[in-house]
C-alpha cells in the first residue's frame, strides 16, 4: 500500500497506467479475434508482458523503465502483426502513434522525438518493402497506394507533434513575457518604495528643519509679547509677526499631515481630557484676530455635552481650528458661531458663519485635496486647499463624520460628529479650571538639553519668567547632560530634545533610566522635539519620558507641563 502511494506521487503514473491498461485490453481482444497462430501468440505475449509491467509499476517500477520496456515490446509486436497484416497497408500502423505519444508525454519531448524518428524509419522500411515485395508476399495494393499509405500515417503523426509543439511554444513565449513583465513590475515597485521612503525621509527632515526655527520664532515672539504689554505699537508689530508665523506653521503642518495620511502613517493618539476646555482653547485662539473685525463671535456648549472624553485632543483641536479659521476668513459681515451639542450618542460640533457661502455644485469638490470653491479664491484669500481634506480625514480617523450646509452668498455651516461619551475624570488629575500651582518662589533646578542655542535660550526664558529663582543649566548634547547629572546638585526636571549630535535624547534617557544613582533614575524628564514621526515619538516615550511637547510648543502648555512634573516629583519626595 505504502509502495503504491509512493508510485502515485509521480503525476505521470496514472496516465501511463491508463495507457498500459488500455493496451493490455486491446492485446487480449486482438488475441481473441486473431485468425492465425502467430498473431495470437504475439498478442498473448504482449498482453501478458504488459500485465507484468502493470504490477511492476504498482510496486514501484520507475516510469522511465516502464516506458522503455513497454515501447520495445510494442514495437516488436507491431512489427510482427503489421508484417502479417500487409506491412505499410496495415491499419495496425496506427498503434505507432501510441508508441511515440506515450514517450512524448510520459518521458520527455526528447524521447518523443527519438521515437518519432524510429517510427518514421519503421514506416519507411515498410513502404520500401511494400514497393519491392518478394513474390511470396501477398501484394494486396499497388505501389502508389504504398506511398499514399505512408503519407497517411506520417501526416497525422507529425501533426500530433506539431500542434502540441506549437501550443507549447506559444505558452513558453507567453510565460517568458509575463515573467519579464513581472520582473519589470517588481523593479518598478522597488523603485517606487524607494522613492516613497526618500519622500517620507525628505518630508520628515524638512519638517524637522522648519519646526526647529519656528519654535524659536513663535516662542520668542510670545515672550516679547508679554514684555511689551504697554507699548501698543510694538504689540501690533509682534501680533502681525505672530499671525504670519502661525500661518506658516499651518501650511507646514498641513503638508506634513497630508503626506502622512497618504503613506498611512497618521494614527490617533487617544487621551482623556476635558472637552469644554479644549473647545474653548480653539475658540479663544481666534479672539485676537476677531478684534480687528466687526464680526460677532460666539461659542455655545450645551449643558449635556460630556465633560471628560477619550479621543485625540490635538486632532480635535486641529479640526476646530481649521473650521473656525475658514469661517472667519470667508466672512466679512455678520457672525461666526461655534456650537457643541450632545447628539446621537456622540458630540456634534458646528461652525456657522454668515460669509460668502459655497454653491451646491462646489460643495463636494472642496473636500478634495488642493481644491477651492472658485478659481479666484486662491488669489483673493490664499490657502492651500488642504485644510478641509485633512479635517475630513481626521474626523474619519476618529470614527466620526463630517458635512456642510451652505448656499452661495448665504453663509455656511460646517459640522462634524464624533462618537464621544462621558468618561470618568482621570485619577490624580484636576479640572483645568482649578490648576494646582508650584510655589513660584521655590528654588528649582532645571537641566535643558538641546543642540540649538536659541531653543535653549527660549526654554530658559520661559522657566525664569515663571520661576524667577530657578537655576537653569544648559547642555548641547546628551553626553554633556550625563556629566552634568553625575556631578553637582540634583535637578528637579530635565527638558531634553530628541535629535542631537554626539548623543541623542533617546540614548540619554535610556542611560538615565538605568543609572545607578536613584536620584538620576527617578528624575522627571520632559521631551521637546520637532520630530513628528510617530515611530520615533513612540521610541522616545518608551525610553522613559514623563511628558512630551512637540515643537513649536505653546508657552503656556510648556509652563503647565513643567509645573505638573515638578509637582509630581515634590509629592513623591
Ligand atoms: P484653504 O482654505 O486652505 O484654501 P480648505 O480645504 O480649508 O483650504 O478649504 C477649501 C475651500 O473651501 C476654500 O478655498 C473655500 O473655497 C471653501 N471654504 C471652506 N470653508 C469655507 C467657508 N466657511 N465659507 C466659504 N467657503 C469656504
PDB file of C-alpha atoms in Angstrom, residues 146-417:
ATOM      1  CA  UNK A 146       2.077   2.225 -50.566  1.00  0.00           C
ATOM      2  CA  UNK A 147       3.334   5.815 -50.830  1.00  0.00           C
ATOM      3  CA  UNK A 148      -0.120   7.213 -50.055  1.00  0.00           C
ATOM      4  CA  UNK A 149      -0.457   4.877 -47.111  1.00  0.00           C
ATOM      5  CA  UNK A 150       2.931   6.034 -45.830  1.00  0.00           C
ATOM      6  CA  UNK A 151       1.768   9.650 -46.149  1.00  0.00           C
ATOM      7  CA  UNK A 152      -1.492   8.806 -44.325  1.00  0.00           C
ATOM      8  CA  UNK A 153       0.473   7.642 -41.350  1.00  0.00           C
ATOM      9  CA  UNK A 154       3.142  10.270 -41.493  1.00  0.00           C
ATOM     10  CA  UNK A 155       0.979  13.389 -41.721  1.00  0.00           C
ATOM     11  CA  UNK A 156      -1.158  12.741 -38.592  1.00  0.00           C
ATOM     12  CA  UNK A 157       1.973  11.582 -36.776  1.00  0.00           C
ATOM     13  CA  UNK A 158       3.748  14.825 -37.443  1.00  0.00           C
ATOM     14  CA  UNK A 159       0.553  16.832 -36.845  1.00  0.00           C
ATOM     15  CA  UNK A 160       0.159  15.316 -33.381  1.00  0.00           C
ATOM     16  CA  UNK A 161       3.604  16.600 -32.512  1.00  0.00           C
ATOM     17  CA  UNK A 162       3.407  19.913 -34.241  1.00  0.00           C
ATOM     18  CA  UNK A 163       0.084  21.032 -32.758  1.00  0.00           C
ATOM     19  CA  UNK A 164       1.389  20.351 -29.293  1.00  0.00           C
ATOM     20  CA  UNK A 165       4.767  21.911 -30.061  1.00  0.00           C
ATOM     21  CA  UNK A 166       3.045  24.969 -31.438  1.00  0.00           C
ATOM     22  CA  UNK A 167       0.922  25.488 -28.317  1.00  0.00           C
ATOM     23  CA  UNK A 168       3.864  24.740 -26.098  1.00  0.00           C
ATOM     24  CA  UNK A 169       5.916  27.321 -27.977  1.00  0.00           C
ATOM     25  CA  UNK A 170       3.148  29.906 -27.559  1.00  0.00           C
ATOM     26  CA  UNK A 171       2.820  29.052 -23.907  1.00  0.00           C
ATOM     27  CA  UNK A 172       6.569  29.367 -23.345  1.00  0.00           C
ATOM     28  CA  UNK A 173       6.602  32.715 -25.127  1.00  0.00           C
ATOM     29  CA  UNK A 174       3.667  33.994 -23.073  1.00  0.00           C
ATOM     30  CA  UNK A 175       5.254  32.714 -19.882  1.00  0.00           C
ATOM     31  CA  UNK A 176       8.576  34.380 -20.707  1.00  0.00           C
ATOM     32  CA  UNK A 177       6.741  37.611 -21.480  1.00  0.00           C
ATOM     33  CA  UNK A 178       4.754  37.534 -18.278  1.00  0.00           C
ATOM     34  CA  UNK A 179       7.879  36.704 -16.265  1.00  0.00           C
ATOM     35  CA  UNK A 180       9.632  39.612 -17.932  1.00  0.00           C
ATOM     36  CA  UNK A 181       6.645  41.899 -17.073  1.00  0.00           C
ATOM     37  CA  UNK A 182       6.660  40.601 -13.540  1.00  0.00           C
ATOM     38  CA  UNK A 183      10.370  41.356 -13.206  1.00  0.00           C
ATOM     39  CA  UNK A 184       9.771  44.855 -14.598  1.00  0.00           C
ATOM     40  CA  UNK A 185       6.866  45.367 -12.188  1.00  0.00           C
ATOM     41  CA  UNK A 186       8.950  44.172  -9.264  1.00  0.00           C
ATOM     42  CA  UNK A 187      11.720  46.577 -10.265  1.00  0.00           C
ATOM     43  CA  UNK A 188       9.159  49.405 -10.555  1.00  0.00           C
ATOM     44  CA  UNK A 189       7.684  48.526  -7.190  1.00  0.00           C
ATOM     45  CA  UNK A 190      11.113  48.523  -5.560  1.00  0.00           C
ATOM     46  CA  UNK A 191      11.839  51.868  -7.202  1.00  0.00           C
ATOM     47  CA  UNK A 192       8.502  53.245  -6.001  1.00  0.00           C
ATOM     48  CA  UNK A 193       9.072  52.028  -2.465  1.00  0.00           C
ATOM     49  CA  UNK A 194      12.498  53.610  -2.501  1.00  0.00           C
ATOM     50  CA  UNK A 195      11.029  56.888  -3.795  1.00  0.00           C
ATOM     51  CA  UNK A 196       8.330  56.779  -1.126  1.00  0.00           C
ATOM     52  CA  UNK A 197      10.915  56.185   1.559  1.00  0.00           C
ATOM     53  CA  UNK A 198      13.018  59.038   0.217  1.00  0.00           C
ATOM     54  CA  UNK A 199       9.960  61.268   0.106  1.00  0.00           C
ATOM     55  CA  UNK A 200       8.977  60.419   3.661  1.00  0.00           C
ATOM     56  CA  UNK A 201      12.514  60.963   4.810  1.00  0.00           C
ATOM     57  CA  UNK A 202      12.655  64.251   2.934  1.00  0.00           C
ATOM     58  CA  UNK A 203       9.341  65.471   4.334  1.00  0.00           C
ATOM     59  CA  UNK A 204      10.286  64.397   7.853  1.00  0.00           C
ATOM     60  CA  UNK A 205      13.648  66.149   7.716  1.00  0.00           C
ATOM     61  CA  UNK A 206      12.240  69.284   6.060  1.00  0.00           C
ATOM     62  CA  UNK A 207       9.500  69.385   8.659  1.00  0.00           C
ATOM     63  CA  UNK A 208      12.058  68.978  11.448  1.00  0.00           C
ATOM     64  CA  UNK A 209      14.254  71.696   9.985  1.00  0.00           C
ATOM     65  CA  UNK A 210      11.281  74.066   9.646  1.00  0.00           C
ATOM     66  CA  UNK A 211       9.823  73.383  13.058  1.00  0.00           C
ATOM     67  CA  UNK A 212      13.064  73.983  14.885  1.00  0.00           C
ATOM     68  CA  UNK A 213      13.421  77.672  13.888  1.00  0.00           C
ATOM     69  CA  UNK A 214       9.628  78.113  14.070  1.00  0.00           C
ATOM     70  CA  UNK A 215       9.831  77.038  17.691  1.00  0.00           C
ATOM     71  CA  UNK A 216      12.278  79.850  18.361  1.00  0.00           C
ATOM     72  CA  UNK A 217      10.321  82.417  16.316  1.00  0.00           C
ATOM     73  CA  UNK A 218       6.950  81.646  17.902  1.00  0.00           C
ATOM     74  CA  UNK A 219       8.368  81.157  21.390  1.00  0.00           C
ATOM     75  CA  UNK A 220      10.449  84.310  21.473  1.00  0.00           C
ATOM     76  CA  UNK A 221       7.582  86.224  19.907  1.00  0.00           C
ATOM     77  CA  UNK A 222       5.349  85.042  22.778  1.00  0.00           C
ATOM     78  CA  UNK A 223       7.929  86.116  25.357  1.00  0.00           C
ATOM     79  CA  UNK A 224       8.311  89.523  23.766  1.00  0.00           C
ATOM     80  CA  UNK A 225       4.537  89.994  23.594  1.00  0.00           C
ATOM     81  CA  UNK A 226       4.417  89.524  27.369  1.00  0.00           C
ATOM     82  CA  UNK A 227       7.061  92.209  27.803  1.00  0.00           C
ATOM     83  CA  UNK A 228       5.562  94.921  25.565  1.00  0.00           C
ATOM     84  CA  UNK A 229       2.114  94.866  27.113  1.00  0.00           C
ATOM     85  CA  UNK A 230       2.060  98.656  27.485  1.00  0.00           C
ATOM     86  CA  UNK A 231       3.523  99.550  24.094  1.00  0.00           C
ATOM     87  CA  UNK A 232       0.668  99.292  21.561  1.00  0.00           C
ATOM     88  CA  UNK A 233       2.904  99.970  18.551  1.00  0.00           C
ATOM     89  CA  UNK A 234       5.351  97.199  19.390  1.00  0.00           C
ATOM     90  CA  UNK A 235       2.487  94.922  20.367  1.00  0.00           C
ATOM     91  CA  UNK A 236       0.906  95.420  16.946  1.00  0.00           C
ATOM     92  CA  UNK A 237       4.145  94.570  15.105  1.00  0.00           C
ATOM     93  CA  UNK A 238       4.599  91.461  17.223  1.00  0.00           C
ATOM     94  CA  UNK A 239       0.980  90.416  16.696  1.00  0.00           C
ATOM     95  CA  UNK A 240       1.476  90.616  12.920  1.00  0.00           C
ATOM     96  CA  UNK A 241       4.689  88.608  13.163  1.00  0.00           C
ATOM     97  CA  UNK A 242       2.829  86.033  15.221  1.00  0.00           C
ATOM     98  CA  UNK A 243      -0.008  85.837  12.692  1.00  0.00           C
ATOM     99  CA  UNK A 244       2.396  85.266   9.809  1.00  0.00           C
ATOM    100  CA  UNK A 245       4.357  82.672  11.746  1.00  0.00           C
ATOM    101  CA  UNK A 246       1.130  80.889  12.734  1.00  0.00           C
ATOM    102  CA  UNK A 247       0.047  80.862   9.125  1.00  0.00           C
ATOM    103  CA  UNK A 248       3.390  79.410   8.035  1.00  0.00           C
ATOM    104  CA  UNK A 249       3.074  76.774  10.728  1.00  0.00           C
ATOM    105  CA  UNK A 250      -0.387  75.778   9.476  1.00  0.00           C
ATOM    106  CA  UNK A 251       0.954  75.293   5.958  1.00  0.00           C
ATOM    107  CA  UNK A 252       3.879  73.184   7.217  1.00  0.00           C
ATOM    108  CA  UNK A 253       1.542  71.058   9.342  1.00  0.00           C
ATOM    109  CA  UNK A 254      -0.978  70.603   6.542  1.00  0.00           C
ATOM    110  CA  UNK A 255       1.639  69.407   4.070  1.00  0.00           C
ATOM    111  CA  UNK A 256       3.138  67.063   6.633  1.00  0.00           C
ATOM    112  CA  UNK A 257      -0.240  65.692   7.765  1.00  0.00           C
ATOM    113  CA  UNK A 258      -1.311  65.155   4.200  1.00  0.00           C
ATOM    114  CA  UNK A 259       1.837  63.249   3.323  1.00  0.00           C
ATOM    115  CA  UNK A 260       1.465  61.146   6.478  1.00  0.00           C
ATOM    116  CA  UNK A 261      -2.111  60.358   5.511  1.00  0.00           C
ATOM    117  CA  UNK A 262      -1.033  59.308   2.045  1.00  0.00           C
ATOM    118  CA  UNK A 263       1.608  56.976   3.464  1.00  0.00           C
ATOM    119  CA  UNK A 264      -0.876  55.686   6.077  1.00  0.00           C
ATOM    120  CA  UNK A 265       1.321  56.805   8.964  1.00  0.00           C
ATOM    121  CA  UNK A 266      -1.091  59.069  10.775  1.00  0.00           C
ATOM    122  CA  UNK A 267      -2.727  57.407  13.754  1.00  0.00           C
ATOM    123  CA  UNK A 268      -4.924  58.738  16.542  1.00  0.00           C
ATOM    124  CA  UNK A 269      -3.342  59.290  19.960  1.00  0.00           C
ATOM    125  CA  UNK A 270      -6.240  58.864  22.294  1.00  0.00           C
ATOM    126  CA  UNK A 271      -6.090  60.598  25.673  1.00  0.00           C
ATOM    127  CA  UNK A 272      -8.617  61.591  28.326  1.00  0.00           C
ATOM    128  CA  UNK A 273      -9.233  65.318  28.550  1.00  0.00           C
ATOM    129  CA  UNK A 274     -11.844  67.924  29.355  1.00  0.00           C
ATOM    130  CA  UNK A 275     -13.824  68.615  26.215  1.00  0.00           C
ATOM    131  CA  UNK A 276     -15.046  72.069  27.158  1.00  0.00           C
ATOM    132  CA  UNK A 277     -11.536  73.324  27.916  1.00  0.00           C
ATOM    133  CA  UNK A 278     -10.273  72.119  24.525  1.00  0.00           C
ATOM    134  CA  UNK A 279     -13.198  73.642  22.643  1.00  0.00           C
ATOM    135  CA  UNK A 280     -12.654  76.916  24.466  1.00  0.00           C
ATOM    136  CA  UNK A 281      -8.916  76.848  23.749  1.00  0.00           C
ATOM    137  CA  UNK A 282      -9.646  76.518  19.998  1.00  0.00           C
ATOM    138  CA  UNK A 283     -12.289  79.233  20.215  1.00  0.00           C
ATOM    139  CA  UNK A 284     -10.099  81.659  22.168  1.00  0.00           C
ATOM    140  CA  UNK A 285      -7.261  81.217  19.703  1.00  0.00           C
ATOM    141  CA  UNK A 286      -9.075  83.460  17.200  1.00  0.00           C
ATOM    142  CA  UNK A 287     -10.082  86.169  19.670  1.00  0.00           C
ATOM    143  CA  UNK A 288      -7.132  88.442  18.763  1.00  0.00           C
ATOM    144  CA  UNK A 289      -7.932  88.111  15.054  1.00  0.00           C
ATOM    145  CA  UNK A 290     -11.646  88.790  15.621  1.00  0.00           C
ATOM    146  CA  UNK A 291     -10.802  92.000  17.458  1.00  0.00           C
ATOM    147  CA  UNK A 292      -9.625  93.563  14.191  1.00  0.00           C
ATOM    148  CA  UNK A 293     -13.002  92.722  12.524  1.00  0.00           C
ATOM    149  CA  UNK A 294     -16.616  93.681  13.301  1.00  0.00           C
ATOM    150  CA  UNK A 295     -17.760  90.066  13.417  1.00  0.00           C
ATOM    151  CA  UNK A 296     -19.917  88.711  16.210  1.00  0.00           C
ATOM    152  CA  UNK A 297     -18.016  85.733  17.586  1.00  0.00           C
ATOM    153  CA  UNK A 298     -19.789  83.283  19.890  1.00  0.00           C
ATOM    154  CA  UNK A 299     -19.433  79.835  21.363  1.00  0.00           C
ATOM    155  CA  UNK A 300     -22.285  77.780  22.795  1.00  0.00           C
ATOM    156  CA  UNK A 301     -21.672  74.486  24.554  1.00  0.00           C
ATOM    157  CA  UNK A 302     -24.826  72.644  25.677  1.00  0.00           C
ATOM    158  CA  UNK A 303     -25.024  71.528  29.298  1.00  0.00           C
ATOM    159  CA  UNK A 304     -25.454  67.848  28.479  1.00  0.00           C
ATOM    160  CA  UNK A 305     -22.171  67.693  26.486  1.00  0.00           C
ATOM    161  CA  UNK A 306     -19.790  65.169  28.140  1.00  0.00           C
ATOM    162  CA  UNK A 307     -17.158  66.690  30.414  1.00  0.00           C
ATOM    163  CA  UNK A 308     -14.300  64.194  30.133  1.00  0.00           C
ATOM    164  CA  UNK A 309     -13.876  62.382  26.835  1.00  0.00           C
ATOM    165  CA  UNK A 310     -11.444  59.943  25.201  1.00  0.00           C
ATOM    166  CA  UNK A 311     -10.137  60.936  21.777  1.00  0.00           C
ATOM    167  CA  UNK A 312      -7.134  62.569  20.099  1.00  0.00           C
ATOM    168  CA  UNK A 313      -7.191  66.022  21.681  1.00  0.00           C
ATOM    169  CA  UNK A 314      -4.630  67.513  19.341  1.00  0.00           C
ATOM    170  CA  UNK A 315      -6.505  66.349  16.212  1.00  0.00           C
ATOM    171  CA  UNK A 316      -9.881  67.514  17.526  1.00  0.00           C
ATOM    172  CA  UNK A 317      -8.341  70.919  18.187  1.00  0.00           C
ATOM    173  CA  UNK A 318      -6.846  70.920  14.683  1.00  0.00           C
ATOM    174  CA  UNK A 319     -10.236  70.330  13.007  1.00  0.00           C
ATOM    175  CA  UNK A 320     -11.921  73.004  15.134  1.00  0.00           C
ATOM    176  CA  UNK A 321      -9.148  75.491  14.394  1.00  0.00           C
ATOM    177  CA  UNK A 322      -9.386  74.774  10.680  1.00  0.00           C
ATOM    178  CA  UNK A 323     -13.164  75.238  10.529  1.00  0.00           C
ATOM    179  CA  UNK A 324     -13.099  78.384  12.693  1.00  0.00           C
ATOM    180  CA  UNK A 325     -10.192  79.798  10.685  1.00  0.00           C
ATOM    181  CA  UNK A 326     -12.052  79.201   7.406  1.00  0.00           C
ATOM    182  CA  UNK A 327     -15.286  80.684   8.770  1.00  0.00           C
ATOM    183  CA  UNK A 328     -13.500  83.865   9.859  1.00  0.00           C
ATOM    184  CA  UNK A 329     -11.518  84.047   6.621  1.00  0.00           C
ATOM    185  CA  UNK A 330     -14.595  83.811   4.371  1.00  0.00           C
ATOM    186  CA  UNK A 331     -16.928  86.037   6.431  1.00  0.00           C
ATOM    187  CA  UNK A 332     -16.863  89.818   6.037  1.00  0.00           C
ATOM    188  CA  UNK A 333     -20.060  90.808   7.915  1.00  0.00           C
ATOM    189  CA  UNK A 334     -22.259  89.184  10.477  1.00  0.00           C
ATOM    190  CA  UNK A 335     -21.216  86.364  12.725  1.00  0.00           C
ATOM    191  CA  UNK A 336     -19.235  83.204  13.299  1.00  0.00           C
ATOM    192  CA  UNK A 337     -20.682  80.817  15.883  1.00  0.00           C
ATOM    193  CA  UNK A 338     -19.328  77.601  17.300  1.00  0.00           C
ATOM    194  CA  UNK A 339     -21.935  75.253  18.738  1.00  0.00           C
ATOM    195  CA  UNK A 340     -21.326  71.986  20.586  1.00  0.00           C
ATOM    196  CA  UNK A 341     -24.252  69.616  21.197  1.00  0.00           C
ATOM    197  CA  UNK A 342     -24.739  66.109  22.540  1.00  0.00           C
ATOM    198  CA  UNK A 343     -26.379  64.277  19.625  1.00  0.00           C
ATOM    199  CA  UNK A 344     -26.968  60.603  18.705  1.00  0.00           C
ATOM    200  CA  UNK A 345     -24.751  59.194  21.432  1.00  0.00           C
ATOM    201  CA  UNK A 346     -21.869  61.484  20.492  1.00  0.00           C
ATOM    202  CA  UNK A 347     -20.968  65.134  20.140  1.00  0.00           C
ATOM    203  CA  UNK A 348     -21.732  67.390  17.198  1.00  0.00           C
ATOM    204  CA  UNK A 349     -19.549  70.442  16.595  1.00  0.00           C
ATOM    205  CA  UNK A 350     -20.928  73.055  14.171  1.00  0.00           C
ATOM    206  CA  UNK A 351     -19.276  76.200  12.896  1.00  0.00           C
ATOM    207  CA  UNK A 352     -21.851  78.543  11.408  1.00  0.00           C
ATOM    208  CA  UNK A 353     -20.915  81.689   9.532  1.00  0.00           C
ATOM    209  CA  UNK A 354     -22.717  84.349   7.530  1.00  0.00           C
ATOM    210  CA  UNK A 355     -19.942  84.537   4.945  1.00  0.00           C
ATOM    211  CA  UNK A 356     -19.657  84.089   1.179  1.00  0.00           C
ATOM    212  CA  UNK A 357     -21.147  80.573   1.210  1.00  0.00           C
ATOM    213  CA  UNK A 358     -20.475  77.785  -1.281  1.00  0.00           C
ATOM    214  CA  UNK A 359     -22.584  76.924  -4.354  1.00  0.00           C
ATOM    215  CA  UNK A 360     -24.157  73.445  -4.271  1.00  0.00           C
ATOM    216  CA  UNK A 361     -22.077  72.148  -7.211  1.00  0.00           C
ATOM    217  CA  UNK A 362     -18.821  73.117  -5.450  1.00  0.00           C
ATOM    218  CA  UNK A 363     -19.658  71.553  -2.110  1.00  0.00           C
ATOM    219  CA  UNK A 364     -18.336  68.062  -2.818  1.00  0.00           C
ATOM    220  CA  UNK A 365     -15.232  69.380  -4.566  1.00  0.00           C
ATOM    221  CA  UNK A 366     -13.904  71.410  -1.637  1.00  0.00           C
ATOM    222  CA  UNK A 367     -13.185  68.226   0.347  1.00  0.00           C
ATOM    223  CA  UNK A 368     -10.812  67.082  -2.396  1.00  0.00           C
ATOM    224  CA  UNK A 369      -7.133  67.832  -1.981  1.00  0.00           C
ATOM    225  CA  UNK A 370      -5.854  71.181  -3.253  1.00  0.00           C
ATOM    226  CA  UNK A 371      -9.448  72.155  -4.195  1.00  0.00           C
ATOM    227  CA  UNK A 372     -11.006  75.514  -3.638  1.00  0.00           C
ATOM    228  CA  UNK A 373     -14.588  76.541  -4.410  1.00  0.00           C
ATOM    229  CA  UNK A 374     -13.716  79.121  -7.077  1.00  0.00           C
ATOM    230  CA  UNK A 375     -10.580  79.652  -9.158  1.00  0.00           C
ATOM    231  CA  UNK A 376     -10.240  83.224  -7.811  1.00  0.00           C
ATOM    232  CA  UNK A 377     -10.360  82.138  -4.130  1.00  0.00           C
ATOM    233  CA  UNK A 378      -6.619  81.482  -4.087  1.00  0.00           C
ATOM    234  CA  UNK A 379      -5.819  84.976  -5.390  1.00  0.00           C
ATOM    235  CA  UNK A 380      -8.304  86.654  -3.055  1.00  0.00           C
ATOM    236  CA  UNK A 381      -7.984  84.641   0.158  1.00  0.00           C
ATOM    237  CA  UNK A 382      -4.866  82.477  -0.248  1.00  0.00           C
ATOM    238  CA  UNK A 383      -4.834  78.938   1.160  1.00  0.00           C
ATOM    239  CA  UNK A 384      -3.551  75.570   0.006  1.00  0.00           C
ATOM    240  CA  UNK A 385      -6.880  73.749  -0.370  1.00  0.00           C
ATOM    241  CA  UNK A 386      -5.657  71.047   2.012  1.00  0.00           C
ATOM    242  CA  UNK A 387      -7.365  72.110   5.253  1.00  0.00           C
ATOM    243  CA  UNK A 388     -10.774  70.500   4.647  1.00  0.00           C
ATOM    244  CA  UNK A 389      -9.265  67.359   3.089  1.00  0.00           C
ATOM    245  CA  UNK A 390      -7.205  66.854   6.231  1.00  0.00           C
ATOM    246  CA  UNK A 391     -10.096  67.753   8.557  1.00  0.00           C
ATOM    247  CA  UNK A 392     -12.362  65.231   6.854  1.00  0.00           C
ATOM    248  CA  UNK A 393      -9.743  62.502   7.080  1.00  0.00           C
ATOM    249  CA  UNK A 394      -9.012  63.330  10.721  1.00  0.00           C
ATOM    250  CA  UNK A 395     -12.707  63.134  11.592  1.00  0.00           C
ATOM    251  CA  UNK A 396     -12.938  59.793   9.775  1.00  0.00           C
ATOM    252  CA  UNK A 397      -9.822  58.600  11.605  1.00  0.00           C
ATOM    253  CA  UNK A 398     -11.600  59.433  14.879  1.00  0.00           C
ATOM    254  CA  UNK A 399     -14.600  57.356  13.698  1.00  0.00           C
ATOM    255  CA  UNK A 400     -16.786  60.393  13.034  1.00  0.00           C
ATOM    256  CA  UNK A 401     -18.464  62.034  10.061  1.00  0.00           C
ATOM    257  CA  UNK A 402     -18.397  65.487   8.569  1.00  0.00           C
ATOM    258  CA  UNK A 403     -20.633  67.589   6.352  1.00  0.00           C
ATOM    259  CA  UNK A 404     -21.760  71.075   5.449  1.00  0.00           C
ATOM    260  CA  UNK A 405     -24.900  73.086   4.716  1.00  0.00           C
ATOM    261  CA  UNK A 406     -24.301  76.111   2.575  1.00  0.00           C
ATOM    262  CA  UNK A 407     -25.701  78.364  -0.105  1.00  0.00           C
ATOM    263  CA  UNK A 408     -23.736  80.796  -2.233  1.00  0.00           C
ATOM    264  CA  UNK A 409     -23.869  84.249  -0.599  1.00  0.00           C
ATOM    265  CA  UNK A 410     -25.865  82.967   2.391  1.00  0.00           C
ATOM    266  CA  UNK A 411     -23.145  81.658   4.710  1.00  0.00           C
ATOM    267  CA  UNK A 412     -22.120  78.110   5.600  1.00  0.00           C
ATOM    268  CA  UNK A 413     -22.377  75.657   8.447  1.00  0.00           C
ATOM    269  CA  UNK A 414     -19.596  73.105   8.631  1.00  0.00           C
ATOM    270  CA  UNK A 415     -20.278  70.337  11.139  1.00  0.00           C
ATOM    271  CA  UNK A 416     -18.685  67.136  12.343  1.00  0.00           C
ATOM    272  CA  UNK A 417     -19.845  64.456  14.716  1.00  0.00           C
TER     273      UNK A 417
END
